[in-house]
């Protein structure tokens, strides 16, 4: 029998599930994110705050989590439907389709994520007294300077380029791997009648004459998300270090200048600063983020529920 995948979630489902997933993962792992930021700071770990005040910057993270993740998944699912659905606009392989969807999703998400990340990381590193509100007010105060609103815009989106350079490669690795693992899990579930973690599969039929639809459960999706996140996090750590240095810089320096300064003063080792917390954080985060997203999607769409 030909394999028929579960239908893509509706726009409202992707919106709500993405918002839930983003908020859940950011609130759960904020302390680890703070420690990683301080390890990557040019001030040094203890000068940036060490183990003190690990919830500094939480306010900006909360504000940006839900809309950023919602934008990502709405764009991701819409692009998947456009290029991999029943009537694709272009013909591409599943891997390329998932890469394209993830890349466009990141572009949409970064419209919200970059400003909140700038404010959050400055608070995490102890700048402006460790307060998200004070860090934001300091940026908005640029309106009264010769820089004007353009200066506010530039400061809020400082690091946009390097953030895209980090996030797009990360998602291009993470999401196709997650989707491939889910596809393997779905095939195994259909073949054996059980999911990898023991949940029972029941073939469901939807409208339009489709065949049995298989979909992994939330726990299985979380496992695959953790594995995919760990791999992507390790590979993209140097880009994450550069993004942190750009956002924390008190002067406008080019990316090339920052790279030359790091290599000249410390060699290549700083490019892997915080790799342990980053891999651990994103591995756990991948499980929470993609597990909670899958749970929300399966719950909101009865056709996709596992027993």
PDB file of C-alpha atoms in Angstrom:
ATOM      1  CA  UNK A   1       0.000   0.000   0.000  1.00  0.00           C
ATOM      2  CA  UNK A   2       1.352   3.451  -0.851  1.00  0.00           C
ATOM      3  CA  UNK A   3       2.329   5.524   2.109  1.00  0.00           C
ATOM      4  CA  UNK A   4       0.173   8.574   2.826  1.00  0.00           C
ATOM      5  CA  UNK A   5       1.527  11.025   5.348  1.00  0.00           C
ATOM      6  CA  UNK A   6      -0.548  12.892   7.891  1.00  0.00           C
ATOM      7  CA  UNK A   7      -2.063  16.074   6.475  1.00  0.00           C
ATOM      8  CA  UNK A   8      -0.256  19.328   7.236  1.00  0.00           C
ATOM      9  CA  UNK A   9      -1.665  21.249  10.200  1.00  0.00           C
ATOM     10  CA  UNK A  10      -4.024  24.126   9.558  1.00  0.00           C
ATOM     11  CA  UNK A  11      -2.697  27.676   9.833  1.00  0.00           C
ATOM     12  CA  UNK A  12      -4.365  28.229  13.220  1.00  0.00           C
ATOM     13  CA  UNK A  13      -2.985  24.934  14.500  1.00  0.00           C
ATOM     14  CA  UNK A  14       0.571  25.782  13.446  1.00  0.00           C
ATOM     15  CA  UNK A  15       0.167  29.270  14.949  1.00  0.00           C
ATOM     16  CA  UNK A  16      -0.992  28.039  18.361  1.00  0.00           C
ATOM     17  CA  UNK A  17       1.299  25.020  18.478  1.00  0.00           C
ATOM     18  CA  UNK A  18       4.330  27.121  17.514  1.00  0.00           C
ATOM     19  CA  UNK A  19       3.551  29.772  20.122  1.00  0.00           C
ATOM     20  CA  UNK A  20       3.179  27.097  22.818  1.00  0.00           C
ATOM     21  CA  UNK A  21       6.399  25.346  21.797  1.00  0.00           C
ATOM     22  CA  UNK A  22       8.450  28.561  21.715  1.00  0.00           C
ATOM     23  CA  UNK A  23       7.274  29.785  25.097  1.00  0.00           C
ATOM     24  CA  UNK A  24       7.724  26.372  26.728  1.00  0.00           C
ATOM     25  CA  UNK A  25      11.293  25.839  25.558  1.00  0.00           C
ATOM     26  CA  UNK A  26      12.513  29.382  26.282  1.00  0.00           C
ATOM     27  CA  UNK A  27      11.109  29.435  29.810  1.00  0.00           C
ATOM     28  CA  UNK A  28      12.425  25.945  30.566  1.00  0.00           C
ATOM     29  CA  UNK A  29      15.996  26.491  29.405  1.00  0.00           C
ATOM     30  CA  UNK A  30      16.617  30.173  30.049  1.00  0.00           C
ATOM     31  CA  UNK A  31      19.301  29.609  32.768  1.00  0.00           C
ATOM     32  CA  UNK A  32      21.394  27.436  30.417  1.00  0.00           C
ATOM     33  CA  UNK A  33      21.084  30.063  27.690  1.00  0.00           C
ATOM     34  CA  UNK A  34      22.352  32.704  30.136  1.00  0.00           C
ATOM     35  CA  UNK A  35      25.405  30.618  31.057  1.00  0.00           C
ATOM     36  CA  UNK A  36      26.178  29.997  27.380  1.00  0.00           C
ATOM     37  CA  UNK A  37      25.961  33.729  26.600  1.00  0.00           C
ATOM     38  CA  UNK A  38      28.352  34.565  29.445  1.00  0.00           C
ATOM     39  CA  UNK A  39      30.843  31.897  28.352  1.00  0.00           C
ATOM     40  CA  UNK A  40      30.909  33.484  24.892  1.00  0.00           C
ATOM     41  CA  UNK A  41      31.150  37.092  26.124  1.00  0.00           C
ATOM     42  CA  UNK A  42      34.424  38.922  25.399  1.00  0.00           C
ATOM     43  CA  UNK A  43      34.340  40.118  29.058  1.00  0.00           C
ATOM     44  CA  UNK A  44      34.835  36.592  30.286  1.00  0.00           C
ATOM     45  CA  UNK A  45      32.398  34.347  32.156  1.00  0.00           C
ATOM     46  CA  UNK A  46      32.682  35.776  35.671  1.00  0.00           C
ATOM     47  CA  UNK A  47      32.969  39.416  34.558  1.00  0.00           C
ATOM     48  CA  UNK A  48      29.726  38.943  32.618  1.00  0.00           C
ATOM     49  CA  UNK A  49      27.967  37.697  35.745  1.00  0.00           C
ATOM     50  CA  UNK A  50      29.118  34.116  36.303  1.00  0.00           C
ATOM     51  CA  UNK A  51      26.421  32.110  38.036  1.00  0.00           C
ATOM     52  CA  UNK A  52      24.655  35.176  39.448  1.00  0.00           C
ATOM     53  CA  UNK A  53      21.313  36.425  38.148  1.00  0.00           C
ATOM     54  CA  UNK A  54      20.795  33.645  35.621  1.00  0.00           C
ATOM     55  CA  UNK A  55      17.256  34.889  34.901  1.00  0.00           C
ATOM     56  CA  UNK A  56      18.409  38.323  33.739  1.00  0.00           C
ATOM     57  CA  UNK A  57      16.779  39.149  30.426  1.00  0.00           C
ATOM     58  CA  UNK A  58      13.846  36.779  30.950  1.00  0.00           C
ATOM     59  CA  UNK A  59      11.307  39.516  30.190  1.00  0.00           C
ATOM     60  CA  UNK A  60      12.472  40.071  26.620  1.00  0.00           C
ATOM     61  CA  UNK A  61      12.655  36.314  26.028  1.00  0.00           C
ATOM     62  CA  UNK A  62       9.041  35.875  27.141  1.00  0.00           C
ATOM     63  CA  UNK A  63       7.878  38.708  24.875  1.00  0.00           C
ATOM     64  CA  UNK A  64       9.620  37.277  21.802  1.00  0.00           C
ATOM     65  CA  UNK A  65       9.138  33.522  22.302  1.00  0.00           C
ATOM     66  CA  UNK A  66       5.533  33.015  21.247  1.00  0.00           C
ATOM     67  CA  UNK A  67       5.389  35.282  18.156  1.00  0.00           C
ATOM     68  CA  UNK A  68       8.845  34.195  16.934  1.00  0.00           C
ATOM     69  CA  UNK A  69       8.041  30.483  17.064  1.00  0.00           C
ATOM     70  CA  UNK A  70       4.528  31.049  15.696  1.00  0.00           C
ATOM     71  CA  UNK A  71       5.936  32.962  12.703  1.00  0.00           C
ATOM     72  CA  UNK A  72       8.436  30.163  12.126  1.00  0.00           C
ATOM     73  CA  UNK A  73       5.995  27.273  12.102  1.00  0.00           C
ATOM     74  CA  UNK A  74       3.295  29.065  10.099  1.00  0.00           C
ATOM     75  CA  UNK A  75       5.870  29.832   7.395  1.00  0.00           C
ATOM     76  CA  UNK A  76       7.481  26.390   7.669  1.00  0.00           C
ATOM     77  CA  UNK A  77       4.231  24.449   7.294  1.00  0.00           C
ATOM     78  CA  UNK A  78       2.925  26.721   4.515  1.00  0.00           C
ATOM     79  CA  UNK A  79       6.149  26.302   2.522  1.00  0.00           C
ATOM     80  CA  UNK A  80       6.122  22.536   3.036  1.00  0.00           C
ATOM     81  CA  UNK A  81       2.572  22.406   1.718  1.00  0.00           C
ATOM     82  CA  UNK A  82       3.516  24.573  -1.279  1.00  0.00           C
ATOM     83  CA  UNK A  83       6.528  22.501  -2.356  1.00  0.00           C
ATOM     84  CA  UNK A  84       5.765  19.023  -0.986  1.00  0.00           C
ATOM     85  CA  UNK A  85       1.955  18.970  -0.915  1.00  0.00           C
ATOM     86  CA  UNK A  86      -0.480  17.312  -3.331  1.00  0.00           C
ATOM     87  CA  UNK A  87      -0.154  20.182  -5.843  1.00  0.00           C
ATOM     88  CA  UNK A  88       3.434  21.446  -5.470  1.00  0.00           C
ATOM     89  CA  UNK A  89       4.414  24.750  -7.050  1.00  0.00           C
ATOM     90  CA  UNK A  90       7.884  23.349  -7.800  1.00  0.00           C
ATOM     91  CA  UNK A  91       9.252  19.806  -7.845  1.00  0.00           C
ATOM     92  CA  UNK A  92      11.951  19.204  -5.251  1.00  0.00           C
ATOM     93  CA  UNK A  93      13.089  16.304  -3.091  1.00  0.00           C
ATOM     94  CA  UNK A  94      11.754  16.089   0.478  1.00  0.00           C
ATOM     95  CA  UNK A  95      15.155  17.067   1.894  1.00  0.00           C
ATOM     96  CA  UNK A  96      15.382  20.182  -0.281  1.00  0.00           C
ATOM     97  CA  UNK A  97      11.758  21.026   0.496  1.00  0.00           C
ATOM     98  CA  UNK A  98      12.386  20.822   4.236  1.00  0.00           C
ATOM     99  CA  UNK A  99      15.560  22.905   3.894  1.00  0.00           C
ATOM    100  CA  UNK A 100      13.692  25.592   1.962  1.00  0.00           C
ATOM    101  CA  UNK A 101      10.789  25.599   4.426  1.00  0.00           C
ATOM    102  CA  UNK A 102      13.120  25.842   7.421  1.00  0.00           C
ATOM    103  CA  UNK A 103      15.139  28.664   5.838  1.00  0.00           C
ATOM    104  CA  UNK A 104      12.067  30.777   5.060  1.00  0.00           C
ATOM    105  CA  UNK A 105      10.694  30.039   8.516  1.00  0.00           C
ATOM    106  CA  UNK A 106      13.862  31.409  10.096  1.00  0.00           C
ATOM    107  CA  UNK A 107      13.711  34.591   8.038  1.00  0.00           C
ATOM    108  CA  UNK A 108      10.169  35.187   9.318  1.00  0.00           C
ATOM    109  CA  UNK A 109      11.046  34.302  12.924  1.00  0.00           C
ATOM    110  CA  UNK A 110      14.134  36.528  13.026  1.00  0.00           C
ATOM    111  CA  UNK A 111      11.992  39.611  12.425  1.00  0.00           C
ATOM    112  CA  UNK A 112      10.898  39.120  16.042  1.00  0.00           C
ATOM    113  CA  UNK A 113      13.786  37.110  17.434  1.00  0.00           C
ATOM    114  CA  UNK A 114      16.695  39.460  16.689  1.00  0.00           C
ATOM    115  CA  UNK A 115      15.448  42.533  18.632  1.00  0.00           C
ATOM    116  CA  UNK A 116      14.459  40.413  21.636  1.00  0.00           C
ATOM    117  CA  UNK A 117      17.767  38.549  21.465  1.00  0.00           C
ATOM    118  CA  UNK A 118      19.757  41.806  21.476  1.00  0.00           C
ATOM    119  CA  UNK A 119      17.939  43.045  24.584  1.00  0.00           C
ATOM    120  CA  UNK A 120      18.035  39.636  26.291  1.00  0.00           C
ATOM    121  CA  UNK A 121      21.749  39.008  25.764  1.00  0.00           C
ATOM    122  CA  UNK A 122      22.758  42.457  26.994  1.00  0.00           C
ATOM    123  CA  UNK A 123      20.799  41.839  30.179  1.00  0.00           C
ATOM    124  CA  UNK A 124      22.266  38.336  30.514  1.00  0.00           C
ATOM    125  CA  UNK A 125      25.798  39.698  30.188  1.00  0.00           C
ATOM    126  CA  UNK A 126      25.176  42.201  33.007  1.00  0.00           C
ATOM    127  CA  UNK A 127      24.957  45.287  30.822  1.00  0.00           C
ATOM    128  CA  UNK A 128      22.477  48.005  31.903  1.00  0.00           C
ATOM    129  CA  UNK A 129      22.287  46.508  35.368  1.00  0.00           C
ATOM    130  CA  UNK A 130      21.081  43.180  34.016  1.00  0.00           C
ATOM    131  CA  UNK A 131      17.616  44.577  33.275  1.00  0.00           C
ATOM    132  CA  UNK A 132      15.796  43.908  29.990  1.00  0.00           C
ATOM    133  CA  UNK A 133      13.715  47.057  30.452  1.00  0.00           C
ATOM    134  CA  UNK A 134      16.767  49.248  31.013  1.00  0.00           C
ATOM    135  CA  UNK A 135      18.555  47.699  28.027  1.00  0.00           C
ATOM    136  CA  UNK A 136      15.538  48.395  25.816  1.00  0.00           C
ATOM    137  CA  UNK A 137      15.189  51.969  27.082  1.00  0.00           C
ATOM    138  CA  UNK A 138      18.865  52.608  26.354  1.00  0.00           C
ATOM    139  CA  UNK A 139      18.286  51.564  22.744  1.00  0.00           C
ATOM    140  CA  UNK A 140      15.084  53.589  22.394  1.00  0.00           C
ATOM    141  CA  UNK A 141      16.899  56.632  23.849  1.00  0.00           C
ATOM    142  CA  UNK A 142      18.840  56.804  20.584  1.00  0.00           C
ATOM    143  CA  UNK A 143      15.776  58.564  19.137  1.00  0.00           C
ATOM    144  CA  UNK A 144      16.936  61.741  20.899  1.00  0.00           C
ATOM    145  CA  UNK A 145      20.432  61.541  19.385  1.00  0.00           C
ATOM    146  CA  UNK A 146      21.553  62.433  15.861  1.00  0.00           C
ATOM    147  CA  UNK A 147      21.122  58.743  14.984  1.00  0.00           C
ATOM    148  CA  UNK A 148      17.347  59.127  15.370  1.00  0.00           C
ATOM    149  CA  UNK A 149      14.917  56.318  14.578  1.00  0.00           C
ATOM    150  CA  UNK A 150      17.372  54.845  12.094  1.00  0.00           C
ATOM    151  CA  UNK A 151      19.817  54.401  14.966  1.00  0.00           C
ATOM    152  CA  UNK A 152      17.168  52.644  17.059  1.00  0.00           C
ATOM    153  CA  UNK A 153      16.422  50.328  14.152  1.00  0.00           C
ATOM    154  CA  UNK A 154      20.114  49.541  13.563  1.00  0.00           C
ATOM    155  CA  UNK A 155      20.687  48.832  17.247  1.00  0.00           C
ATOM    156  CA  UNK A 156      17.618  46.597  17.621  1.00  0.00           C
ATOM    157  CA  UNK A 157      18.643  44.616  14.554  1.00  0.00           C
ATOM    158  CA  UNK A 158      22.353  44.554  15.328  1.00  0.00           C
ATOM    159  CA  UNK A 159      23.595  41.091  14.481  1.00  0.00           C
ATOM    160  CA  UNK A 160      20.799  40.409  11.968  1.00  0.00           C
ATOM    161  CA  UNK A 161      23.288  39.185   9.367  1.00  0.00           C
ATOM    162  CA  UNK A 162      25.243  36.880  11.662  1.00  0.00           C
ATOM    163  CA  UNK A 163      22.011  35.631  13.255  1.00  0.00           C
ATOM    164  CA  UNK A 164      20.774  34.597   9.820  1.00  0.00           C
ATOM    165  CA  UNK A 165      24.175  33.063   9.119  1.00  0.00           C
ATOM    166  CA  UNK A 166      23.767  30.979  12.277  1.00  0.00           C
ATOM    167  CA  UNK A 167      20.056  30.180  12.198  1.00  0.00           C
ATOM    168  CA  UNK A 168      19.677  29.195   8.548  1.00  0.00           C
ATOM    169  CA  UNK A 169      22.504  26.586   8.594  1.00  0.00           C
ATOM    170  CA  UNK A 170      21.201  25.359  11.956  1.00  0.00           C
ATOM    171  CA  UNK A 171      17.651  24.812  10.725  1.00  0.00           C
ATOM    172  CA  UNK A 172      18.862  23.430   7.399  1.00  0.00           C
ATOM    173  CA  UNK A 173      20.573  20.704   9.446  1.00  0.00           C
ATOM    174  CA  UNK A 174      18.021  20.237  12.239  1.00  0.00           C
ATOM    175  CA  UNK A 175      14.664  20.153  10.464  1.00  0.00           C
ATOM    176  CA  UNK A 176      15.447  17.822   7.537  1.00  0.00           C
ATOM    177  CA  UNK A 177      17.072  15.449  10.049  1.00  0.00           C
ATOM    178  CA  UNK A 178      14.022  15.691  12.346  1.00  0.00           C
ATOM    179  CA  UNK A 179      11.657  15.126   9.419  1.00  0.00           C
ATOM    180  CA  UNK A 180      13.720  12.167   8.163  1.00  0.00           C
ATOM    181  CA  UNK A 181      13.692  10.560  11.607  1.00  0.00           C
ATOM    182  CA  UNK A 182       9.933  11.157  11.868  1.00  0.00           C
ATOM    183  CA  UNK A 183       9.410   9.607   8.419  1.00  0.00           C
ATOM    184  CA  UNK A 184      11.430   6.567   9.504  1.00  0.00           C
ATOM    185  CA  UNK A 185       9.438   6.386  12.724  1.00  0.00           C
ATOM    186  CA  UNK A 186       6.153   6.657  10.808  1.00  0.00           C
ATOM    187  CA  UNK A 187       7.140   3.839   8.457  1.00  0.00           C
ATOM    188  CA  UNK A 188       8.184   1.694  11.400  1.00  0.00           C
ATOM    189  CA  UNK A 189       4.928   2.481  13.191  1.00  0.00           C
ATOM    190  CA  UNK A 190       2.881   1.475  10.151  1.00  0.00           C
ATOM    191  CA  UNK A 191       4.895  -1.717   9.697  1.00  0.00           C
ATOM    192  CA  UNK A 192       4.898  -2.918  13.302  1.00  0.00           C
ATOM    193  CA  UNK A 193       1.723  -1.312  14.671  1.00  0.00           C
ATOM    194  CA  UNK A 194       3.671   0.394  17.451  1.00  0.00           C
ATOM    195  CA  UNK A 195       5.729   3.526  17.829  1.00  0.00           C
ATOM    196  CA  UNK A 196       9.375   3.465  18.829  1.00  0.00           C
ATOM    197  CA  UNK A 197       8.395   4.190  22.445  1.00  0.00           C
ATOM    198  CA  UNK A 198       5.584   1.659  22.551  1.00  0.00           C
ATOM    199  CA  UNK A 199       2.518   3.763  21.731  1.00  0.00           C
ATOM    200  CA  UNK A 200      -0.064   1.926  19.603  1.00  0.00           C
ATOM    201  CA  UNK A 201      -0.733   2.947  16.006  1.00  0.00           C
ATOM    202  CA  UNK A 202      -4.248   2.892  14.581  1.00  0.00           C
ATOM    203  CA  UNK A 203      -4.721   3.500  10.846  1.00  0.00           C
ATOM    204  CA  UNK A 204      -6.972   6.491  10.224  1.00  0.00           C
ATOM    205  CA  UNK A 205      -8.672   7.551   7.028  1.00  0.00           C
ATOM    206  CA  UNK A 206      -9.472  11.142   6.156  1.00  0.00           C
ATOM    207  CA  UNK A 207     -11.558  12.754   3.483  1.00  0.00           C
ATOM    208  CA  UNK A 208     -10.585  12.637  -0.170  1.00  0.00           C
ATOM    209  CA  UNK A 209      -9.965   8.904  -0.262  1.00  0.00           C
ATOM    210  CA  UNK A 210      -6.609   9.042   1.490  1.00  0.00           C
ATOM    211  CA  UNK A 211      -5.106   5.914   2.948  1.00  0.00           C
ATOM    212  CA  UNK A 212      -3.951   5.263   6.479  1.00  0.00           C
ATOM    213  CA  UNK A 213      -2.102   8.238   7.902  1.00  0.00           C
ATOM    214  CA  UNK A 214       0.815   7.628  10.234  1.00  0.00           C
ATOM    215  CA  UNK A 215       2.168  10.250  12.597  1.00  0.00           C
ATOM    216  CA  UNK A 216       4.656   9.885  15.417  1.00  0.00           C
ATOM    217  CA  UNK A 217       3.641  10.720  18.955  1.00  0.00           C
ATOM    218  CA  UNK A 218       4.934  13.668  20.964  1.00  0.00           C
ATOM    219  CA  UNK A 219       7.518  11.658  22.950  1.00  0.00           C
ATOM    220  CA  UNK A 220       8.969  10.113  19.804  1.00  0.00           C
ATOM    221  CA  UNK A 221       9.091  13.489  18.084  1.00  0.00           C
ATOM    222  CA  UNK A 222      10.869  14.869  21.158  1.00  0.00           C
ATOM    223  CA  UNK A 223      13.528  12.148  20.927  1.00  0.00           C
ATOM    224  CA  UNK A 224      14.154  12.864  17.245  1.00  0.00           C
ATOM    225  CA  UNK A 225      14.180  16.609  17.925  1.00  0.00           C
ATOM    226  CA  UNK A 226      16.808  16.138  20.617  1.00  0.00           C
ATOM    227  CA  UNK A 227      19.104  14.147  18.331  1.00  0.00           C
ATOM    228  CA  UNK A 228      18.692  16.564  15.422  1.00  0.00           C
ATOM    229  CA  UNK A 229      19.219  19.587  17.663  1.00  0.00           C
ATOM    230  CA  UNK A 230      22.411  18.205  19.210  1.00  0.00           C
ATOM    231  CA  UNK A 231      24.005  17.583  15.809  1.00  0.00           C
ATOM    232  CA  UNK A 232      23.038  20.998  14.433  1.00  0.00           C
ATOM    233  CA  UNK A 233      24.128  22.800  17.612  1.00  0.00           C
ATOM    234  CA  UNK A 234      27.629  21.336  17.632  1.00  0.00           C
ATOM    235  CA  UNK A 235      28.259  22.130  13.975  1.00  0.00           C
ATOM    236  CA  UNK A 236      27.052  25.748  14.210  1.00  0.00           C
ATOM    237  CA  UNK A 237      28.727  26.735  17.518  1.00  0.00           C
ATOM    238  CA  UNK A 238      31.365  28.996  15.824  1.00  0.00           C
ATOM    239  CA  UNK A 239      28.565  30.983  14.186  1.00  0.00           C
ATOM    240  CA  UNK A 240      26.801  31.272  17.541  1.00  0.00           C
ATOM    241  CA  UNK A 241      29.971  32.657  19.149  1.00  0.00           C
ATOM    242  CA  UNK A 242      30.275  35.306  16.427  1.00  0.00           C
ATOM    243  CA  UNK A 243      26.616  36.271  16.812  1.00  0.00           C
ATOM    244  CA  UNK A 244      27.042  36.727  20.562  1.00  0.00           C
ATOM    245  CA  UNK A 245      30.178  38.877  20.120  1.00  0.00           C
ATOM    246  CA  UNK A 246      28.422  41.087  17.554  1.00  0.00           C
ATOM    247  CA  UNK A 247      25.358  41.625  19.746  1.00  0.00           C
ATOM    248  CA  UNK A 248      27.377  42.359  22.881  1.00  0.00           C
ATOM    249  CA  UNK A 249      29.818  44.701  21.169  1.00  0.00           C
ATOM    250  CA  UNK A 250      29.711  48.322  22.371  1.00  0.00           C
ATOM    251  CA  UNK A 251      31.070  49.495  19.019  1.00  0.00           C
ATOM    252  CA  UNK A 252      29.995  48.761  15.478  1.00  0.00           C
ATOM    253  CA  UNK A 253      32.640  46.342  14.220  1.00  0.00           C
ATOM    254  CA  UNK A 254      32.510  44.321  11.049  1.00  0.00           C
ATOM    255  CA  UNK A 255      32.260  40.561  11.280  1.00  0.00           C
ATOM    256  CA  UNK A 256      35.658  40.225   9.597  1.00  0.00           C
ATOM    257  CA  UNK A 257      37.240  42.482  12.234  1.00  0.00           C
ATOM    258  CA  UNK A 258      35.768  40.407  15.066  1.00  0.00           C
ATOM    259  CA  UNK A 259      37.014  37.170  13.495  1.00  0.00           C
ATOM    260  CA  UNK A 260      40.539  38.585  13.016  1.00  0.00           C
ATOM    261  CA  UNK A 261      40.623  39.882  16.601  1.00  0.00           C
ATOM    262  CA  UNK A 262      39.595  36.523  18.053  1.00  0.00           C
ATOM    263  CA  UNK A 263      42.102  34.570  15.963  1.00  0.00           C
ATOM    264  CA  UNK A 264      44.925  37.044  16.649  1.00  0.00           C
ATOM    265  CA  UNK A 265      44.392  37.190  20.405  1.00  0.00           C
ATOM    266  CA  UNK A 266      43.223  33.692  21.248  1.00  0.00           C
ATOM    267  CA  UNK A 267      43.410  31.386  18.229  1.00  0.00           C
ATOM    268  CA  UNK A 268      40.484  29.170  17.223  1.00  0.00           C
ATOM    269  CA  UNK A 269      39.535  27.934  20.685  1.00  0.00           C
ATOM    270  CA  UNK A 270      37.060  30.786  21.442  1.00  0.00           C
ATOM    271  CA  UNK A 271      35.002  29.755  18.412  1.00  0.00           C
ATOM    272  CA  UNK A 272      33.925  26.696  20.391  1.00  0.00           C
ATOM    273  CA  UNK A 273      33.347  28.504  23.689  1.00  0.00           C
ATOM    274  CA  UNK A 274      30.142  27.296  25.297  1.00  0.00           C
ATOM    275  CA  UNK A 275      29.812  24.275  23.006  1.00  0.00           C
ATOM    276  CA  UNK A 276      28.951  22.020  25.957  1.00  0.00           C
ATOM    277  CA  UNK A 277      26.105  24.170  27.326  1.00  0.00           C
ATOM    278  CA  UNK A 278      24.951  24.947  23.772  1.00  0.00           C
ATOM    279  CA  UNK A 279      24.716  21.288  22.710  1.00  0.00           C
ATOM    280  CA  UNK A 280      23.091  20.310  26.014  1.00  0.00           C
ATOM    281  CA  UNK A 281      20.721  23.283  25.905  1.00  0.00           C
ATOM    282  CA  UNK A 282      19.642  22.721  22.306  1.00  0.00           C
ATOM    283  CA  UNK A 283      19.461  18.948  22.686  1.00  0.00           C
ATOM    284  CA  UNK A 284      17.072  19.351  25.614  1.00  0.00           C
ATOM    285  CA  UNK A 285      15.460  22.307  23.861  1.00  0.00           C
ATOM    286  CA  UNK A 286      14.934  20.290  20.678  1.00  0.00           C
ATOM    287  CA  UNK A 287      13.110  17.665  22.704  1.00  0.00           C
ATOM    288  CA  UNK A 288      10.898  20.236  24.461  1.00  0.00           C
ATOM    289  CA  UNK A 289      10.360  22.440  21.391  1.00  0.00           C
ATOM    290  CA  UNK A 290       9.571  19.775  18.814  1.00  0.00           C
ATOM    291  CA  UNK A 291       7.937  17.430  21.314  1.00  0.00           C
ATOM    292  CA  UNK A 292       5.543  20.112  22.567  1.00  0.00           C
ATOM    293  CA  UNK A 293       4.880  21.259  19.002  1.00  0.00           C
ATOM    294  CA  UNK A 294       4.016  17.700  17.953  1.00  0.00           C
ATOM    295  CA  UNK A 295       1.840  17.249  21.039  1.00  0.00           C
ATOM    296  CA  UNK A 296      -0.066  20.464  20.325  1.00  0.00           C
ATOM    297  CA  UNK A 297      -0.539  19.639  16.634  1.00  0.00           C
ATOM    298  CA  UNK A 298      -1.673  16.072  17.369  1.00  0.00           C
ATOM    299  CA  UNK A 299      -4.041  17.314  20.075  1.00  0.00           C
ATOM    300  CA  UNK A 300      -5.580  20.109  17.998  1.00  0.00           C
ATOM    301  CA  UNK A 301      -6.018  17.850  14.942  1.00  0.00           C
ATOM    302  CA  UNK A 302      -7.803  14.578  15.923  1.00  0.00           C
ATOM    303  CA  UNK A 303      -6.771  12.933  12.629  1.00  0.00           C
ATOM    304  CA  UNK A 304      -3.142  12.943  13.799  1.00  0.00           C
ATOM    305  CA  UNK A 305      -3.512  11.584  17.325  1.00  0.00           C
ATOM    306  CA  UNK A 306      -1.626   8.528  18.460  1.00  0.00           C
ATOM    307  CA  UNK A 307      -3.080   6.272  21.092  1.00  0.00           C
TER     308      UNK A 307
END
